[in-house]
Tab-separated table of C-alpha atoms and ligand atoms in Angstrom:
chain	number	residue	atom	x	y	z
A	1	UNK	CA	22.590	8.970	-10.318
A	2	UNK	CA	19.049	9.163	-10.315
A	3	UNK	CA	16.930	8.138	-6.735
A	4	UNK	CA	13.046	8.350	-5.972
A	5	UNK	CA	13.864	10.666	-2.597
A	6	UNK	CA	11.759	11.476	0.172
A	7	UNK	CA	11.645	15.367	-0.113
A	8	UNK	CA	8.581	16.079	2.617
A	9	UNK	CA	7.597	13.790	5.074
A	10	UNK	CA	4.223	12.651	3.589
A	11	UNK	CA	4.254	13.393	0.083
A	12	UNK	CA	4.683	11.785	-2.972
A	13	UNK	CA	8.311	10.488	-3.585
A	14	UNK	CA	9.993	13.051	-5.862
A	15	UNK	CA	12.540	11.681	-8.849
A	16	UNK	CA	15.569	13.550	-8.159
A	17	UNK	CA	19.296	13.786	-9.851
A	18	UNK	CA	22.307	13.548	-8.146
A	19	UNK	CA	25.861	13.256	-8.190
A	20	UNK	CA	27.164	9.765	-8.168
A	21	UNK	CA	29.207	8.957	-5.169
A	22	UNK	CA	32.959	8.501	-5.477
A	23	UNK	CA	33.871	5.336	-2.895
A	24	UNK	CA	36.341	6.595	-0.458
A	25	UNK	CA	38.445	4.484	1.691
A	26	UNK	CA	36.691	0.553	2.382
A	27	UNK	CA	33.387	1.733	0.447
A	28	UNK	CA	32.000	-0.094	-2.378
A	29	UNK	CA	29.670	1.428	-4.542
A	30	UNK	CA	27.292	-0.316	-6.246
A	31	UNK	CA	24.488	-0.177	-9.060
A	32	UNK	CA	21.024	-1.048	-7.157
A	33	UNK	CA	19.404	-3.859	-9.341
A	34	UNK	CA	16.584	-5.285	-6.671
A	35	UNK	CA	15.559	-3.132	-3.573
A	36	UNK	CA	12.054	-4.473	-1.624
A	37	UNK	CA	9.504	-1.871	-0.303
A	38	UNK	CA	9.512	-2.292	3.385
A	39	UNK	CA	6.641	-1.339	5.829
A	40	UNK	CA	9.422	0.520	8.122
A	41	UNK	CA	9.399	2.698	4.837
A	42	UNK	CA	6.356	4.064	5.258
A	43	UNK	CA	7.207	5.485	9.088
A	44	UNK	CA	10.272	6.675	7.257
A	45	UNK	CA	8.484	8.457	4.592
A	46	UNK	CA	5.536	9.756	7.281
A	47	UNK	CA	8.118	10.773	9.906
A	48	UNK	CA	7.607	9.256	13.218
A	49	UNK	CA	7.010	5.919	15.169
A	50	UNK	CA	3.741	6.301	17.440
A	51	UNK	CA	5.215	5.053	20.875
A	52	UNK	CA	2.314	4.834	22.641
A	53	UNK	CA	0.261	7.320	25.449
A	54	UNK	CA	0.142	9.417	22.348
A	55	UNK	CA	3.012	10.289	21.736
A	56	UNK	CA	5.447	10.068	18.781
A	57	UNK	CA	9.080	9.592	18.147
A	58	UNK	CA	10.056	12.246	15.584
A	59	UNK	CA	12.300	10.457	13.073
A	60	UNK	CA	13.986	14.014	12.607
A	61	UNK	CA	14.919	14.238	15.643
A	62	UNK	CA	16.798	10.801	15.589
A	63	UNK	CA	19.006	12.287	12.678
A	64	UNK	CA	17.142	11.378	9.502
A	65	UNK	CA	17.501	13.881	7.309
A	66	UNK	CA	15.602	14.956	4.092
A	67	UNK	CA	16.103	14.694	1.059
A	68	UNK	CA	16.352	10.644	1.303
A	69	UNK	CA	16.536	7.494	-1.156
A	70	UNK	CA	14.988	4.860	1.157
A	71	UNK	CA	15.249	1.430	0.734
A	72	UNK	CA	17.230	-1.111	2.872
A	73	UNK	CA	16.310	-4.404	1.244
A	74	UNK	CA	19.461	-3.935	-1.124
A	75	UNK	CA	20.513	-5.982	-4.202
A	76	UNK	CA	23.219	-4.416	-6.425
A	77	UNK	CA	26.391	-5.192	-8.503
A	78	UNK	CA	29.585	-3.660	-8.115
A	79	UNK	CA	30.784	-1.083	-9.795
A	80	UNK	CA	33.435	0.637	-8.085
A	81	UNK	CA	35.902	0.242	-5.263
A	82	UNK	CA	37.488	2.415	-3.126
A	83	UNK	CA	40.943	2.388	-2.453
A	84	UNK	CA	41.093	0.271	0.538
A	85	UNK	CA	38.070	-2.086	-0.434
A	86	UNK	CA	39.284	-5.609	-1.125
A	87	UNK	CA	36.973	-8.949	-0.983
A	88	UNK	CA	35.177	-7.954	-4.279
A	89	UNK	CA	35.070	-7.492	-7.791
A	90	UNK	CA	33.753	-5.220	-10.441
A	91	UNK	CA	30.384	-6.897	-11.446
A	92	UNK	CA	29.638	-9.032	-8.597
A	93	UNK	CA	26.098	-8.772	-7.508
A	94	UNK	CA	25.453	-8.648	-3.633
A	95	UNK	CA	23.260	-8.493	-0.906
A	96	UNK	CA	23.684	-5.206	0.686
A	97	UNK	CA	23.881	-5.214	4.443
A	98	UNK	CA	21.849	-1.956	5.401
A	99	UNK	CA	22.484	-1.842	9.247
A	100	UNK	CA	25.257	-0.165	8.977
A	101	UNK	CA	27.102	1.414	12.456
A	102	UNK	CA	30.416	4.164	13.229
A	103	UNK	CA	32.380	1.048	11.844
A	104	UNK	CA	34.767	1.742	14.334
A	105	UNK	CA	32.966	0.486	17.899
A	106	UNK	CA	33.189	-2.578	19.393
A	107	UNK	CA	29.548	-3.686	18.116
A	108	UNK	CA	30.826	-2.837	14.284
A	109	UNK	CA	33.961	-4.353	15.074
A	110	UNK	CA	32.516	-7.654	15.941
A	111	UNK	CA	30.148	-7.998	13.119
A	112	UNK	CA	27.222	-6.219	15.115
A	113	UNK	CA	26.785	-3.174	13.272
A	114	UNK	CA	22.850	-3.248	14.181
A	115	UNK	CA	23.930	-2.667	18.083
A	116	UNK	CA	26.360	0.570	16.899
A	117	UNK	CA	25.192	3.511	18.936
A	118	UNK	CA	25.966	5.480	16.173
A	119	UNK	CA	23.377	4.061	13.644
A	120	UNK	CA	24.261	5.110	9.957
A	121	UNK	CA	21.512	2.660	8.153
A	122	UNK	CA	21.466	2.838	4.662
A	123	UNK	CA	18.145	3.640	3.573
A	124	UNK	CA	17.013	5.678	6.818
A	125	UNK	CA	20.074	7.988	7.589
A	126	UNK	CA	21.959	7.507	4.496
A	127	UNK	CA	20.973	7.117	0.882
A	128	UNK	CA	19.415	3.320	-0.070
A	129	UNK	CA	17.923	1.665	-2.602
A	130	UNK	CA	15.357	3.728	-3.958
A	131	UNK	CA	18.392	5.396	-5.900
A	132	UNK	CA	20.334	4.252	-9.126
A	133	UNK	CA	23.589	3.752	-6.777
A	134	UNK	CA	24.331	2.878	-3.353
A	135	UNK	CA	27.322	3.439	-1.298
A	136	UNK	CA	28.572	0.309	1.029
A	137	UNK	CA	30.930	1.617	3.884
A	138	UNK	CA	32.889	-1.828	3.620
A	139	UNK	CA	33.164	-4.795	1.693
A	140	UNK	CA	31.869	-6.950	4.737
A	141	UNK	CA	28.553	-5.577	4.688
A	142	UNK	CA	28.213	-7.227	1.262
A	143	UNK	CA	27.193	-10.703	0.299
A	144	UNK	CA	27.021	-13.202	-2.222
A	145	UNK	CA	23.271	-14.392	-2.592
A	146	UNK	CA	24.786	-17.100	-5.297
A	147	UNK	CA	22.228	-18.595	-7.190
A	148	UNK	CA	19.116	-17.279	-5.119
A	149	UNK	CA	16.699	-14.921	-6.848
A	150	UNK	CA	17.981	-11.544	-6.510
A	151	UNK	CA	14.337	-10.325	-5.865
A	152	UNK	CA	13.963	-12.594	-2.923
A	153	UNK	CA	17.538	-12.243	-1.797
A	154	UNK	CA	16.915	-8.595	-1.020
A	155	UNK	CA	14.371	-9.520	1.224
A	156	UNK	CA	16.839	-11.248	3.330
A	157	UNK	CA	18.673	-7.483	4.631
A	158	UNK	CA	15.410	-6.598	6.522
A	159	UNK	CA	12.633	-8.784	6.548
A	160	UNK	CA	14.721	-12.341	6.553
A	161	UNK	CA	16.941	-11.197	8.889
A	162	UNK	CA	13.920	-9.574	11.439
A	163	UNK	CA	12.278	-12.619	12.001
A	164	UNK	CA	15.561	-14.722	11.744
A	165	UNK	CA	17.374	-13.075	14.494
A	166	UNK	CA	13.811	-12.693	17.012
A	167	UNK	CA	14.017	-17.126	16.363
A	168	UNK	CA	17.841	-17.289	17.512
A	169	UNK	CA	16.773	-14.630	20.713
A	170	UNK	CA	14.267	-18.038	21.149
A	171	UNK	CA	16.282	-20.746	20.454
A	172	UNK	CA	17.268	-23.814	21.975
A	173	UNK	CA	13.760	-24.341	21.951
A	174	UNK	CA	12.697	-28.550	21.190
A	175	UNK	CA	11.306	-28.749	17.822
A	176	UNK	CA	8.079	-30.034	19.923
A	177	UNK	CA	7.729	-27.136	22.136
A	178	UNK	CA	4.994	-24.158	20.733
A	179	UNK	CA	6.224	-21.412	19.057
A	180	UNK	CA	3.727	-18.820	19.251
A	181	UNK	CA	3.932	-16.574	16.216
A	182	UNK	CA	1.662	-13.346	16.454
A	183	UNK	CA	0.658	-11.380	13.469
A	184	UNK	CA	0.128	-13.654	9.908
A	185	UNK	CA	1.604	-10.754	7.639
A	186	UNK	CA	5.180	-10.806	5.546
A	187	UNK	CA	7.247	-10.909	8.656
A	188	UNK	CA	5.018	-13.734	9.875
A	189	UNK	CA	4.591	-16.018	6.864
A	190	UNK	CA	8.406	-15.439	6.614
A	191	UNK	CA	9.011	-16.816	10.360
A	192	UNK	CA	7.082	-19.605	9.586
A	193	UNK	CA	9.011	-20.368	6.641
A	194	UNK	CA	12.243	-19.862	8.697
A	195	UNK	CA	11.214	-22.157	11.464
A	196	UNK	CA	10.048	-24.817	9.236
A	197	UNK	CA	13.306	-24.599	7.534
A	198	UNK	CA	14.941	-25.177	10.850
A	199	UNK	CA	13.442	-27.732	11.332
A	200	UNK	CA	10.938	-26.507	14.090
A	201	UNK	CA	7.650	-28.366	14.268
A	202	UNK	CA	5.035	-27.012	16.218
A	203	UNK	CA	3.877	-23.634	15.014
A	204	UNK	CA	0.939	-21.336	16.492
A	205	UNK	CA	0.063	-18.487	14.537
A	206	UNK	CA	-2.101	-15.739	16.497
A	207	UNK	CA	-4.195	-13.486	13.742
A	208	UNK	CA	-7.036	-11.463	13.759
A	209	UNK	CA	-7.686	-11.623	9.959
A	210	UNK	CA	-9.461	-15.085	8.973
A	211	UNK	CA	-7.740	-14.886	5.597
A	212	UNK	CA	-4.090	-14.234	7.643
A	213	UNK	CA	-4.954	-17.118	9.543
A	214	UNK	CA	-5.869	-19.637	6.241
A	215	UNK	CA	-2.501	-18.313	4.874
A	216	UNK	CA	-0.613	-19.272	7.818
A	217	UNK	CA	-2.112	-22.186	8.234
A	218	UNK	CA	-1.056	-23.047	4.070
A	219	UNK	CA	2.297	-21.929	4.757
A	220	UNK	CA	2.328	-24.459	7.308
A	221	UNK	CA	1.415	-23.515	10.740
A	222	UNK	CA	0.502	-26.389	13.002
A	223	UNK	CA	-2.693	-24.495	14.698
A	224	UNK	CA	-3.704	-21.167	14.393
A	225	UNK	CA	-5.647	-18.433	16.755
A	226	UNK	CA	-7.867	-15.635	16.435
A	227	UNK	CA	-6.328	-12.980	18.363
A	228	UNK	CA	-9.578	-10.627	17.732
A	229	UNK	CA	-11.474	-9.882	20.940
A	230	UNK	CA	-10.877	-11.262	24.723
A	231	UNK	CA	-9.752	-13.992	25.508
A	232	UNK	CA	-6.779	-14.173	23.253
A	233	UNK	CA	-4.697	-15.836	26.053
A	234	UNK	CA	-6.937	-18.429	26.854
A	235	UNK	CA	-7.071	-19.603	23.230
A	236	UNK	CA	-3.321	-19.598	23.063
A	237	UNK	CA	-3.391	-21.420	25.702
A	238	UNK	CA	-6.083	-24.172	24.537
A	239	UNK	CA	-4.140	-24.350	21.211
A	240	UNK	CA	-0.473	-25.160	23.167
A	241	UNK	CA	-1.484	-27.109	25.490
A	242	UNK	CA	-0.631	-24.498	28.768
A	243	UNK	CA	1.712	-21.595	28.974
A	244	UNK	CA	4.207	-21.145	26.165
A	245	UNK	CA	7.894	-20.779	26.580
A	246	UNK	CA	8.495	-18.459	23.313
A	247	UNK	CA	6.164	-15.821	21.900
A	248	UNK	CA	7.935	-13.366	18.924
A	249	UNK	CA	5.381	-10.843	18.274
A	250	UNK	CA	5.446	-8.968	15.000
A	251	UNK	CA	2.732	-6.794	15.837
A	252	UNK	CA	4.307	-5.620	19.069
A	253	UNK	CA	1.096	-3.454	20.333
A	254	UNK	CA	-0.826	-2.620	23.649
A	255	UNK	CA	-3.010	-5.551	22.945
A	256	UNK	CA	-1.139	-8.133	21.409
A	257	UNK	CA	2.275	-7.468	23.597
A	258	UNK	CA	-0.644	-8.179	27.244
A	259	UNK	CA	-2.326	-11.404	25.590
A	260	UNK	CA	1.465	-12.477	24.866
A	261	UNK	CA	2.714	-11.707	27.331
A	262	UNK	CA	0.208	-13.270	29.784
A	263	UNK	CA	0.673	-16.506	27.880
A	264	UNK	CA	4.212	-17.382	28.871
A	265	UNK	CA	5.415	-19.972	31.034
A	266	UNK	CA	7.948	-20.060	34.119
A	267	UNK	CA	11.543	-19.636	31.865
A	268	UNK	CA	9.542	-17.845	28.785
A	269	UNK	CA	10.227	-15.500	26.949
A	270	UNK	CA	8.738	-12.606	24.538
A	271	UNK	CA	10.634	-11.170	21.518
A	272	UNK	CA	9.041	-7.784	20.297
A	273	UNK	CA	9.799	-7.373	16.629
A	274	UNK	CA	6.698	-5.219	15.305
A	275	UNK	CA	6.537	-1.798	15.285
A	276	UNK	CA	2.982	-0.930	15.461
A	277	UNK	CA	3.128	1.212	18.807
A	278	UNK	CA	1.663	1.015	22.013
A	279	UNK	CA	2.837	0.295	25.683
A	280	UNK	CA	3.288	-2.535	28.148
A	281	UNK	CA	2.747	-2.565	31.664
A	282	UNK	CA	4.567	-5.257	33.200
A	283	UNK	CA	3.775	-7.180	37.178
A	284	UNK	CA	7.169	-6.881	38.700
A	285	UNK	CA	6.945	-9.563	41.119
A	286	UNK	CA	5.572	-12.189	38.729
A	287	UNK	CA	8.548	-10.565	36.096
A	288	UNK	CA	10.784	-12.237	38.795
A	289	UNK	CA	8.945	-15.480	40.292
A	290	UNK	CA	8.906	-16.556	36.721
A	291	UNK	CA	12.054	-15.413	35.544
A	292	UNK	CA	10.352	-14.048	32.539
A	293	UNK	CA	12.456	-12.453	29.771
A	294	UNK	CA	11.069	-9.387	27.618
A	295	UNK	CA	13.740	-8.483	24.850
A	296	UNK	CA	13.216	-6.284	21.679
A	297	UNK	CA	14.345	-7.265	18.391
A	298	UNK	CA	15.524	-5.063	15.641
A	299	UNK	CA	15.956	-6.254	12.160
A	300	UNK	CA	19.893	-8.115	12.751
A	301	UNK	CA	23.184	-8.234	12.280
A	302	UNK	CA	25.352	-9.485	9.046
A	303	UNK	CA	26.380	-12.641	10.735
A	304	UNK	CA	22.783	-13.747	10.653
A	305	UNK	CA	22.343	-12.446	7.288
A	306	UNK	CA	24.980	-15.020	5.958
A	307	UNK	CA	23.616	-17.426	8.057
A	308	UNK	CA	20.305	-16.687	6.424
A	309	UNK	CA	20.902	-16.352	3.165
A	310	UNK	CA	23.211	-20.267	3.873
A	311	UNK	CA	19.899	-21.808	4.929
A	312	UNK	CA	18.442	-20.525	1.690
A	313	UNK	CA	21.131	-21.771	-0.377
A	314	UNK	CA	20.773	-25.218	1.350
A	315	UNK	CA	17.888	-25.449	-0.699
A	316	UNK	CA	14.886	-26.025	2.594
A	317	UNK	CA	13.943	-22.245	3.202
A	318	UNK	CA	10.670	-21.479	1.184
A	319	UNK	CA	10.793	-18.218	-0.850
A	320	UNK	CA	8.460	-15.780	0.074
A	321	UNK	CA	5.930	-14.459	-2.970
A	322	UNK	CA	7.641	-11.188	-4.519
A	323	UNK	CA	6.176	-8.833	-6.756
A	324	UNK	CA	8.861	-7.244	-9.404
A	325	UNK	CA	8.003	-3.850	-10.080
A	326	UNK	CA	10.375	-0.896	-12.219
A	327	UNK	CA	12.569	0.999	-9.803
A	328	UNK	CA	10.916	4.279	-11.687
A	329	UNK	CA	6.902	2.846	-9.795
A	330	UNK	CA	8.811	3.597	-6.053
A	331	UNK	CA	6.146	5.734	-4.818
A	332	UNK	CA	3.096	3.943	-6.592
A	333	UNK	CA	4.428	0.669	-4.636
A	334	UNK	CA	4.817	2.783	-1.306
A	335	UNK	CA	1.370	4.133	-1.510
A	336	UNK	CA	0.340	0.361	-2.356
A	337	UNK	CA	2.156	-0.545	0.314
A	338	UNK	CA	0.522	2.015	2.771
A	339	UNK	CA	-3.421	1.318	1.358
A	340	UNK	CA	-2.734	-2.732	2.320
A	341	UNK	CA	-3.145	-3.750	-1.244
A	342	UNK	CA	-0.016	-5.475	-1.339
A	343	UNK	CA	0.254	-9.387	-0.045
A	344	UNK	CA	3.643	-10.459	-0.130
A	345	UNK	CA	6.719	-8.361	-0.736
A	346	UNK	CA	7.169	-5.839	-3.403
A	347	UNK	CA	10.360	-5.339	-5.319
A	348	UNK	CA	11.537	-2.591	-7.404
A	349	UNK	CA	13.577	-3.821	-10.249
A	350	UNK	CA	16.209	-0.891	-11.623
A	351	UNK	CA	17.221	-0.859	-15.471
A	352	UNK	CA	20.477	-2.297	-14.485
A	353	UNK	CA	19.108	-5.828	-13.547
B	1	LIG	ZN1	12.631	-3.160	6.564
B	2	LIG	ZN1	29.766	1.393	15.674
């Protein structure tokens, strides 16, 4: 197999050859055909997460190890089973669920591989879909994206199933009620999409990019907000109509995670999905007079990936814009990716689509 690896954190992506992988036991191995270029990639391919105060979590240290074939936004078809594998064919193409755990715990056990201690993603601690092949652990992790554009269906694995699983932290929420979005990028555009496709109607998009905010607004946000500047929370606050009882922030950073924070309501709550880095101080006593919720959110679990990739089958979830780009350009579309000259989601295409 061939794979465009991360060698040194930093540099360029190197083409590298390696031994195909023999399925052992429930694994399925499959030939990548679609794999999308994810901004988690690039902290991948630099090394670390900035946490905030300065300081840096040290992807190394967490047990990724080079050399490594990133990608997690997996499409392949089947080409070999191991011996204990059953559910799928030779030649079926499938959605590859990256979040893969132990297998073994209760969280893998139950469907809940993202909550595994043990965290074996595909794509960050083992080999994804920057390579010719990818291993599956089990046959479970894989599913059918029907008649949905491959290209698009990979984006359900990460960037679907990130925003789809911060709306179910939110949910019941009336389809009247705000739903303040913050941050107009992929992952927002795409939560848009997935709460109009649920059926949610009022939609407040926080930005600080005028253009972000016009695309939100065209992918149908009800109102949208400059979050540039002070007074962020105020302007929330004019555009809902008082305190809001669900914020998902895709930003997630020392200034968006205070002016969302400060604009929920008694009951709210905030779901941190971005990654950008940053910190939080949060007033205790009002934490408790308000019975406020803070919960993280990372990417989800293959429950919610069927569940996604239903709702996009029932015909009402939008398709984000994809770019389709040869498997061979990997590091030209990271570096793309990394300059912010990419709007929408890029997907590299291998020779066996
Ligand atoms: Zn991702
Ligand atoms: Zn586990």
């Amino acid at each position: 197999m061939r794979a465009w690896a991360v060698v040194e954190n930093g540099a360029a992506l190197q083409e590298v050859e390696w031994p195909t992988p023999e399925p052992v036991g429930t694994q399925v191995l499959l030939e990548t055909t679609h794999c999308g270029v994810c901004h988690s990639d690039l902290h991948i391919w630099e090394g670390y997460y900035d946490i905030g105060g300065g300081k840096r979590m040290s992807l190394k240290d967490r047990g990724v190890v080079l050399p490594l074939a990133m990608g997690h936004e997996i499409v392949g078809r089947v080409v070999k089973l191991g011996p204990d594998a059953v559910g799928v064919k030779v030649g079926d193409l499938r959605i590859v669920y990256p979040w893969v755990g132990c297998g073994e715990c209760q969280a893998c056990l139950s469907d809940e591989d993202n909550m595994c201690l043990t965290g074996r993603a595909l794509g960050v601690y083992q080999n994804g879909g920057y390579g010719t092949h990818v291993v599956a652990p089990h046959p479970r992790h894989l599913v059918d994206p029907g008649a949905l554009d491959p290209a698009v269906a990979a984006t359900y694995a990460c960037s679907g199933i990130t925003v789809y699983s911060a709306i179910r932290k939110l949910l019941p929420i009336a389809p009247d009620e705000p739903i303040v979005l913050v941050g107009a990028g992929g992952l927002g555009l795409n939560a848009i999409a997935v709460l109009k496709a649920l059926k949610h109607r009022r939609i407040i998009v926080v930005d600080v990019s005028e253009a972000k905010r016009a695309g939100a607004l065209a992918a149908g946000a009800t109102k949208v907000v400059d979050g540039s500047g002070e007074g962020v929370t105020q302007r929330i606050l004019d555009a809902a109509g008082g305190p809001v009882l669900g914020v998902i922030d895709m930003v997630n950073s020392t200034a968006t995670a205070r002016f969302a924070f400060d604009a929920l309501r008694k009951g709210g709550k905030l779901v941190q999905v971005g990654l950008f880095g940053g910190e939080l101080s949060l007033p205790l006593p009002i934490m408790a007079m308000r019975a406020l919720t803070v919960q993280g959110s990372y990417v989800g679990n293959v429950k919610e990936l069927r569940e996604l990739v239903a709702l996009a089958q029932a015909g009402t979830l939008e398709a984000l814009p994809v770019s389709v780009v040869p498997q061979s350009q990997a590091n030209d579309a990271l570096m793309r990716l990394r300059d912010g000259k990419i709007n929408g989601r890029v997907i590299l295409r291998s020779d066996a689509a």
